Coordinates of C-alpha atoms in Angstrom, one line a residue:
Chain T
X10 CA 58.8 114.6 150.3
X11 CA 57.7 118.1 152.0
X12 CA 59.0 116.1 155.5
X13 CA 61.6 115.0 154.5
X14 CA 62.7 118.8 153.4
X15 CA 61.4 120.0 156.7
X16 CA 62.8 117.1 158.7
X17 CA 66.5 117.8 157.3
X18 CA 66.1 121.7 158.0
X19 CA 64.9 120.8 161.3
X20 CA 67.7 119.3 161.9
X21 CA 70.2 122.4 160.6
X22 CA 68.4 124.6 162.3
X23 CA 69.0 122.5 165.6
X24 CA 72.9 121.5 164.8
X25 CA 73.4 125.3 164.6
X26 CA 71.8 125.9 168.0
X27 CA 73.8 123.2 169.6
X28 CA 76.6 123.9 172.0
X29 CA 80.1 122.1 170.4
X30 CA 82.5 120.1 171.6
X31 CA 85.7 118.9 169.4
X32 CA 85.2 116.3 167.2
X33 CA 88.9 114.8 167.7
X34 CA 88.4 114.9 171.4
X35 CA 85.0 113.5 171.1
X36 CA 86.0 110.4 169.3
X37 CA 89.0 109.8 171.5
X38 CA 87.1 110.0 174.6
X39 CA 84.8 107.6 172.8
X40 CA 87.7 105.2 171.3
X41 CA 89.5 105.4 175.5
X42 CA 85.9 104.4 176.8
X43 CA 86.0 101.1 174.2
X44 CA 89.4 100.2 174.9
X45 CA 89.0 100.6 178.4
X46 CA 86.0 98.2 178.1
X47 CA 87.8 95.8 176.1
X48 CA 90.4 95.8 178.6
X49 CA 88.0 95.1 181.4
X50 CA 85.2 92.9 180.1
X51 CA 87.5 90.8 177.5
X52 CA 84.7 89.5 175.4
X53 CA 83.7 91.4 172.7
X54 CA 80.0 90.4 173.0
X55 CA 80.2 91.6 176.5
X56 CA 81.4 94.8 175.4
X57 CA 79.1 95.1 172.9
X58 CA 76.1 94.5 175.2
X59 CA 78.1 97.7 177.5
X60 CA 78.1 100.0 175.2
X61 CA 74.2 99.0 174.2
X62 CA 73.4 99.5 177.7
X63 CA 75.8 102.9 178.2
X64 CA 73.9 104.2 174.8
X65 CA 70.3 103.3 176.5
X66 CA 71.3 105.9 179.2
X67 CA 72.5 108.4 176.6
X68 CA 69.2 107.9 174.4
X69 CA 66.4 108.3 177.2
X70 CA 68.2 111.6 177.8
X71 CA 68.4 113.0 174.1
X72 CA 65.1 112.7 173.3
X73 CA 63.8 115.2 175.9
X74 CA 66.5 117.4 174.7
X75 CA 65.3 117.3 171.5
X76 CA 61.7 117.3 172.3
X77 CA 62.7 120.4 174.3
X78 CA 64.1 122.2 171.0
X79 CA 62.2 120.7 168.5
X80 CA 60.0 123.7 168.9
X81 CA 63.0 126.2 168.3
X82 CA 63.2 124.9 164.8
X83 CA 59.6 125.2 163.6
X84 CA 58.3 121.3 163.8
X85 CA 55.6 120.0 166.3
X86 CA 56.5 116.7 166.4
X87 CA 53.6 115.6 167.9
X88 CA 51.4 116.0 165.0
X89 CA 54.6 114.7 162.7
X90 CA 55.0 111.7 163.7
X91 CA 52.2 109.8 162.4
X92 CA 54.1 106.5 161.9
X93 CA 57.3 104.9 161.9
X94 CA 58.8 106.7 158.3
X95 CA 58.4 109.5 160.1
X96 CA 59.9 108.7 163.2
X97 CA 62.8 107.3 161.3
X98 CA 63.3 110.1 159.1
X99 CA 63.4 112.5 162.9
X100 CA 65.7 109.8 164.1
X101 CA 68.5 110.1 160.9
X102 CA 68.0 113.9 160.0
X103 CA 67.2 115.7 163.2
X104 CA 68.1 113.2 165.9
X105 CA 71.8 112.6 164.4
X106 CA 72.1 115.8 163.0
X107 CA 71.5 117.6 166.7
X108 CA 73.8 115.6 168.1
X109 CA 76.4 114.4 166.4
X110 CA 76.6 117.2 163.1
X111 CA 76.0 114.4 160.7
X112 CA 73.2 113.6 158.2
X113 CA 72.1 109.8 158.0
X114 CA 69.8 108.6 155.2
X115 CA 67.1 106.3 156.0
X116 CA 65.7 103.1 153.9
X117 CA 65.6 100.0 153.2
X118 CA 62.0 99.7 154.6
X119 CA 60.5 96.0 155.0
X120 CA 57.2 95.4 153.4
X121 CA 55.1 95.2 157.1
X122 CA 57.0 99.0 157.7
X123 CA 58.0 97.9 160.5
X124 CA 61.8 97.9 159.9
X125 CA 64.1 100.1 158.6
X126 CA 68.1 101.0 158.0
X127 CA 69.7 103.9 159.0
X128 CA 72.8 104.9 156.5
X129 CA 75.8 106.8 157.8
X130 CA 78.2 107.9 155.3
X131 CA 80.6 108.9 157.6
X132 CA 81.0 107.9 161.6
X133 CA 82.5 110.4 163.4
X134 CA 83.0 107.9 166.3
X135 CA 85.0 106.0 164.6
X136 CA 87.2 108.4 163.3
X137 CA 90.9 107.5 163.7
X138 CA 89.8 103.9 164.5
X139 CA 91.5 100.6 163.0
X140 CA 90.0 97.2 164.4
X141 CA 92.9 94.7 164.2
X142 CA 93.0 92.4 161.3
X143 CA 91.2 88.9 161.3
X144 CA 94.3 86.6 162.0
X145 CA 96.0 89.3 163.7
X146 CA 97.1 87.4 166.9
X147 CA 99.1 89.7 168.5
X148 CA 95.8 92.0 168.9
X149 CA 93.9 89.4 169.3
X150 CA 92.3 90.3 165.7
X151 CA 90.0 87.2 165.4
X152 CA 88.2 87.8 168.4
X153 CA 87.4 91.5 168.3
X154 CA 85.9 91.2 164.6
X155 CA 82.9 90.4 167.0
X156 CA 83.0 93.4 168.3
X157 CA 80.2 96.5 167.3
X158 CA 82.8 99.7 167.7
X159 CA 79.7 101.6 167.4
X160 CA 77.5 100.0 169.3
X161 CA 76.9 103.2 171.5
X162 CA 74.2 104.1 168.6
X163 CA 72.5 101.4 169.4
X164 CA 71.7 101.9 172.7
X165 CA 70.8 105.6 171.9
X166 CA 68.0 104.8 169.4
X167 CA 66.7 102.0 171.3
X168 CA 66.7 104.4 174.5
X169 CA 65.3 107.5 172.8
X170 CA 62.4 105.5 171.0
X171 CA 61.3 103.8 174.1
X172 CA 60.7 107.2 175.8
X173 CA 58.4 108.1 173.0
X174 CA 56.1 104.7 173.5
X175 CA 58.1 102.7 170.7
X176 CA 59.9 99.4 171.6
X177 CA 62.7 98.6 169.4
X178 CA 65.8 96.3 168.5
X179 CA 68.9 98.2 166.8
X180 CA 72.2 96.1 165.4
X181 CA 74.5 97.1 163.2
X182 CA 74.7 95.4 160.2
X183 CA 77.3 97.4 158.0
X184 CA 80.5 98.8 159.7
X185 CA 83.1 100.6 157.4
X186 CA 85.8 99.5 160.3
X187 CA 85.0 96.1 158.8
X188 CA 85.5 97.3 155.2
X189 CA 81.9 97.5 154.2
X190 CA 81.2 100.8 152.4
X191 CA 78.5 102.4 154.7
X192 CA 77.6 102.0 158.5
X193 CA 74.1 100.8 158.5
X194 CA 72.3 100.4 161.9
X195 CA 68.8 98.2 161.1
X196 CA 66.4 99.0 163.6
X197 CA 63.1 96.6 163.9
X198 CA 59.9 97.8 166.1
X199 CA 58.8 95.2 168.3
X200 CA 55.8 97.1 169.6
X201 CA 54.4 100.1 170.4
X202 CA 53.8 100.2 173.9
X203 CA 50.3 101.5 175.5
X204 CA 50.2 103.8 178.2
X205 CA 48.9 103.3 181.0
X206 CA 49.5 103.6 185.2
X207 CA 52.5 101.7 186.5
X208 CA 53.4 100.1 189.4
X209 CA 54.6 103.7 191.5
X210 CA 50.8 104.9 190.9
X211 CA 49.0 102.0 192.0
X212 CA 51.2 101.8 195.3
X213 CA 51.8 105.5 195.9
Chain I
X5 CA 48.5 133.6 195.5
X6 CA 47.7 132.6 192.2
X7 CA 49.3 129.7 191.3
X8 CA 48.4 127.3 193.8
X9 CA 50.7 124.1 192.8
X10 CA 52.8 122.5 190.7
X11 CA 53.3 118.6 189.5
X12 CA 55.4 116.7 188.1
X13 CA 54.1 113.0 186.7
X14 CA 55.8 110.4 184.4
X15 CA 54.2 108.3 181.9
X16 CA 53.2 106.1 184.4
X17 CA 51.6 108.2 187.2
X18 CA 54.3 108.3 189.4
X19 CA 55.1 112.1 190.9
X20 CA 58.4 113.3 190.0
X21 CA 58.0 116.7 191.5
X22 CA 55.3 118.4 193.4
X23 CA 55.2 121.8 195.1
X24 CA 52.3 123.7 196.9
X25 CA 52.4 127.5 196.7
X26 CA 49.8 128.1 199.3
X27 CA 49.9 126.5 203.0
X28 CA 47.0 124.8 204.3
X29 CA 45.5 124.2 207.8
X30 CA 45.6 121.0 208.3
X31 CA 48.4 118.7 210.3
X32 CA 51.6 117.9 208.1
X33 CA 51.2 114.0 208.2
X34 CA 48.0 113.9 207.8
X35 CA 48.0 116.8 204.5
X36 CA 51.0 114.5 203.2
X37 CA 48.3 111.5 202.5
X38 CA 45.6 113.9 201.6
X39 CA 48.1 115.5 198.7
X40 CA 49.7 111.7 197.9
X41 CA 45.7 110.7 197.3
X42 CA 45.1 114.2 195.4
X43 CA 47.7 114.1 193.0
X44 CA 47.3 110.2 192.2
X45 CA 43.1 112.0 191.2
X46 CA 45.1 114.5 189.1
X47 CA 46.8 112.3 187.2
X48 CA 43.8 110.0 186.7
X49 CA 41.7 112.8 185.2
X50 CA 44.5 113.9 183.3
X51 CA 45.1 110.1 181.9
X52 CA 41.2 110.2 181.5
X53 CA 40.6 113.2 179.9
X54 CA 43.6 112.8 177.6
X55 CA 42.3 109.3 176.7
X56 CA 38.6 110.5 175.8
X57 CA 39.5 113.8 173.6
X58 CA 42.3 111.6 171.9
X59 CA 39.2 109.6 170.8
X60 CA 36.7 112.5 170.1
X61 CA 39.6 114.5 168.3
X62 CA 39.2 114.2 164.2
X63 CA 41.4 113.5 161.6
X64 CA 45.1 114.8 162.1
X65 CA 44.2 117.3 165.0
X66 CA 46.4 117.7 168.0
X67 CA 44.8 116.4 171.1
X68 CA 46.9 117.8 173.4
X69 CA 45.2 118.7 176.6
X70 CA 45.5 122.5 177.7
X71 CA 43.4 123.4 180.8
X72 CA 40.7 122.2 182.3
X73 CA 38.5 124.7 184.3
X74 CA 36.0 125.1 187.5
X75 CA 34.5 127.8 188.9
X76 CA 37.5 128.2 191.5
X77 CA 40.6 127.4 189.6
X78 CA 41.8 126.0 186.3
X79 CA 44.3 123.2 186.1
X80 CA 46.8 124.1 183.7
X81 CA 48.7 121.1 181.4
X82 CA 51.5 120.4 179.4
X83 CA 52.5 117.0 177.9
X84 CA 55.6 115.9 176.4
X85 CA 55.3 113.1 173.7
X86 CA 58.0 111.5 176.3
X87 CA 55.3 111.1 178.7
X88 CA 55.9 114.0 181.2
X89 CA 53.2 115.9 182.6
X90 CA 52.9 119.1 183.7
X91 CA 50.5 120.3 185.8
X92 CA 49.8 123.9 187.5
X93 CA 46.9 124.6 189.4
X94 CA 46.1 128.4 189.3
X95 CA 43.2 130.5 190.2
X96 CA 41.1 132.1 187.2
X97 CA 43.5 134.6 186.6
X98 CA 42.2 137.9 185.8
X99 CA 45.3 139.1 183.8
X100 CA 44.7 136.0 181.8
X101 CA 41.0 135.7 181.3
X102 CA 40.4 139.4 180.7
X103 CA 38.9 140.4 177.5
X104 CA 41.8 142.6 176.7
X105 CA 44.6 140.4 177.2
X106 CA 43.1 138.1 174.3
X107 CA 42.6 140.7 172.2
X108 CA 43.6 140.2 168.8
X109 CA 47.3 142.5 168.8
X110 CA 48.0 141.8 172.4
X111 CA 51.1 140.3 173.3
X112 CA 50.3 137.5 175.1
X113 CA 52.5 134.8 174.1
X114 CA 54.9 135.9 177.0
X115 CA 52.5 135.4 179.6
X116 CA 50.9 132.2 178.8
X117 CA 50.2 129.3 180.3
X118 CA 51.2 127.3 177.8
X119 CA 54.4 129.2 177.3
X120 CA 55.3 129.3 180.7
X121 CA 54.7 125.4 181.0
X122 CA 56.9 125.1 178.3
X123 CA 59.7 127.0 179.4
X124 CA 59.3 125.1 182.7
X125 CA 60.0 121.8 180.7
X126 CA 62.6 122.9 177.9
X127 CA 64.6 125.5 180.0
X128 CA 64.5 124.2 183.8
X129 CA 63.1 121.0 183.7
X130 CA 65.9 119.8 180.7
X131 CA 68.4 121.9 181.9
X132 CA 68.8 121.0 185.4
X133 CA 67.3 117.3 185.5
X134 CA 67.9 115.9 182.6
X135 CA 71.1 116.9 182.3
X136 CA 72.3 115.6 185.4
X137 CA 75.0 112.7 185.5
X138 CA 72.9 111.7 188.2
X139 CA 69.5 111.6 186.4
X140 CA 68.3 108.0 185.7
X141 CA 64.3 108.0 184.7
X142 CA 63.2 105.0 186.3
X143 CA 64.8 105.6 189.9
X144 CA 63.7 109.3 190.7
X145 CA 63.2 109.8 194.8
X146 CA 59.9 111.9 195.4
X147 CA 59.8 112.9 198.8
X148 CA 56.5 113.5 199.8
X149 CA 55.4 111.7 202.9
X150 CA 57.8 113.0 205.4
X151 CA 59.8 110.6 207.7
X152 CA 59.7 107.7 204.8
X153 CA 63.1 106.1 204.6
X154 CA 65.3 107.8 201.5
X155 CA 66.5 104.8 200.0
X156 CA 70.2 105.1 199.3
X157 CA 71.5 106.1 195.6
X158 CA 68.2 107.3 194.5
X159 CA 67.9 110.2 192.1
X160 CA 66.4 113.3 194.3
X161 CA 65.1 116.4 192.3
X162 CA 66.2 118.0 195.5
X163 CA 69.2 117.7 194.6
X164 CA 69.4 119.9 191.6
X165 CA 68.4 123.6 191.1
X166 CA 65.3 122.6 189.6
X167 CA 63.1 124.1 192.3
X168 CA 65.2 127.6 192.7
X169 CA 64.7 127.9 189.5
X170 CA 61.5 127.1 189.2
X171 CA 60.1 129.7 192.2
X172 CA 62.8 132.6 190.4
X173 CA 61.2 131.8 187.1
X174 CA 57.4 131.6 188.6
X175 CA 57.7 134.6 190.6
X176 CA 58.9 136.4 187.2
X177 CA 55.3 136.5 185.9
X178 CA 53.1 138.5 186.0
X179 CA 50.5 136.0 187.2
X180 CA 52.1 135.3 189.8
X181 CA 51.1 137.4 192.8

């Protein structure tokens, strides 16, 4: 429980420290970059494999940024991770928190621990956001129920937790855009990779 | 001179940055192979090192790696759970290893090592590479063997500010003569 506490605080302590942008320009910019995509690519599960790949980018980034500050707010990560309910509460209550100003809840833990469901009550990416109704065919509503509006996140765990030695597979199973009552994002370790030299230091 | 050089190494071994702060005599080309070959026994030791105290450390204890130390010079260290390493290669300093600077009461967080490594990641290292647009992990140009071809749309830490800011923030301490 004491984690937990200190996880969330963590995370407070970082939000406040974190330089703002605007949260209406931030999810416009982010709605413009997924229409632009569905514009380009057509097929929602194209688009949805995009924005995975655009979030993987985003995610290997964030994590030495909040490495970085980690420090700042009192928590040596290194000894607090000890396994993966501790990664995932860092991931929902500092990682999200840092970034994005919002809390997420973690649960739904399988019985091997090696899954687990993030909970966001609210999305600020998909503020302002209406996916066309199923049937809609002016909009092409049938097709885009495929598509994972938030499928940025994604991409940004699945980044972040591969920097730090853990391989995983994010998808979102709960969207509110599709009138479920809570965003959930399930994310499943595959493995936890072993360090060791690459390629570059053998031929260097 | 008291710091002697500084590295740069992913999780994988592979240099990301490297500086030396003192010239040597030998030829260019041939000092080029000589450092490649060095740092690659660096990071081996490191790896090593890192690898046996993890499994000689106890319980919940951190096994992070600080220094390790010869008669000549200590190799300072600095890991990141995201796999950077880095390392600064220093002289014995005598600000640092005089009685009085560890005495209990003195001051000196600000001058060391440990902090100063740290500030290299979180404040220059963060702030001017990682923050890049152009910044992509996996595809980071290292320069070191002079006259090798630059392949095209690779990420050069050359590019960035890391290293001014690295030699204005070096030259700042007090160690560093």
């Amino acid at each position: 429980m004491s984690s937990k506490m200190q996880a969330s605080q963590a995370g407070q302590a970082l939000w406040s420290k974190m330089p703002k942008a605007n949260a209406e320009l931030f999810a416009l910019t982010y709605g413009s970059l997924v229409t632009e995509l569905v514009r380009d690519y057509e097929d929602p599960i194209e688009v949805n494999a995009q924005l995975d790949r655009i979030g993987h980018s985003i995610g290997v980034r964030c994590v030495d940024e909040l490495l970085s500050k980690a420090d700042v707010a009192g928590m040596g990560l290194a000894t607090q991770c000890q396994n993966l309910r501790d990664t995932a509460e860092v991931v929902a209550k500092v990682g999200f928190k840092m970034f994005l100003g919002v809390q997420a809840e973690v649960g739904g833990f399988s019985q091997d621990q090696r899954s687990f469901s993030i909970y966001l009550q609210d999305n600020p990416l998909a503020t302002f956001v209406e996916l066309p109704a199923a049937g809609d065919e002016q909009y092409n509503g049938d097709d885009l129920r495929k598509l994972k509006y938030s499928n940025l996140y994604c991409g940004v765990i699945r980044g972040a937790l591969e920097q730090v030695n853990l391989k995983v597979e994010c998808n979102i199973v709960r969207d509110t855009l599709k009138g479920d009552e809570v965003n959930e994002i399930r994310v499943e370790l595959k493995e936890v990779l072993a360090d060791g030299a690459g390629d570059d230091y053998k031929e260097e | 001179m008291t710091v002697h050089a500084i590295h740069i190494f992913d999780r994988k071994g592979k240099t990301l940055f490297t500086k030396r702060y003192t010239s040597s005599k030998q030829s260019s080309t041939q000092d080029a192979e000589q450092l490649s070959e060095q740092r690659k026994l660096i990071f081996g030791m490191l790896f090593s090192l890192r690898e046996l105290v993890g499994s000689l450390t106890p319980g919940n204890g951190s096994p992070a790696l600080k220094s390790v130390r010869t008669g000549a010079g200590t190799l300072h260290c600095f890991e990141t759970i995201s796999g950077l390493r880095i390392a600064m290669y220093t002289n014995n300093n005598p600000i640092m290893n005089t009685i009085g600077a560890r005495a209990p009461g003195a001051d000196n967080t600000k001058t060391s090592f440990q902090t100063a490594l740290k500030y290299i990641y979180s404040d220059i290292w963060v702030e001017c590479v990682v923050r890049s647009p152009l910044y992509r992990p996996e595809d980071i140009q290292v320069d070191p063997v002079e006259g090798k071809e630059n392949k095209s749309g690779r990420f050069d830490i050359k590019s960035t500010n890391f290293e001014s800011k690295l030699d204005a923030y070096l030259a700042s301490m007090p160690w560093f003569r």
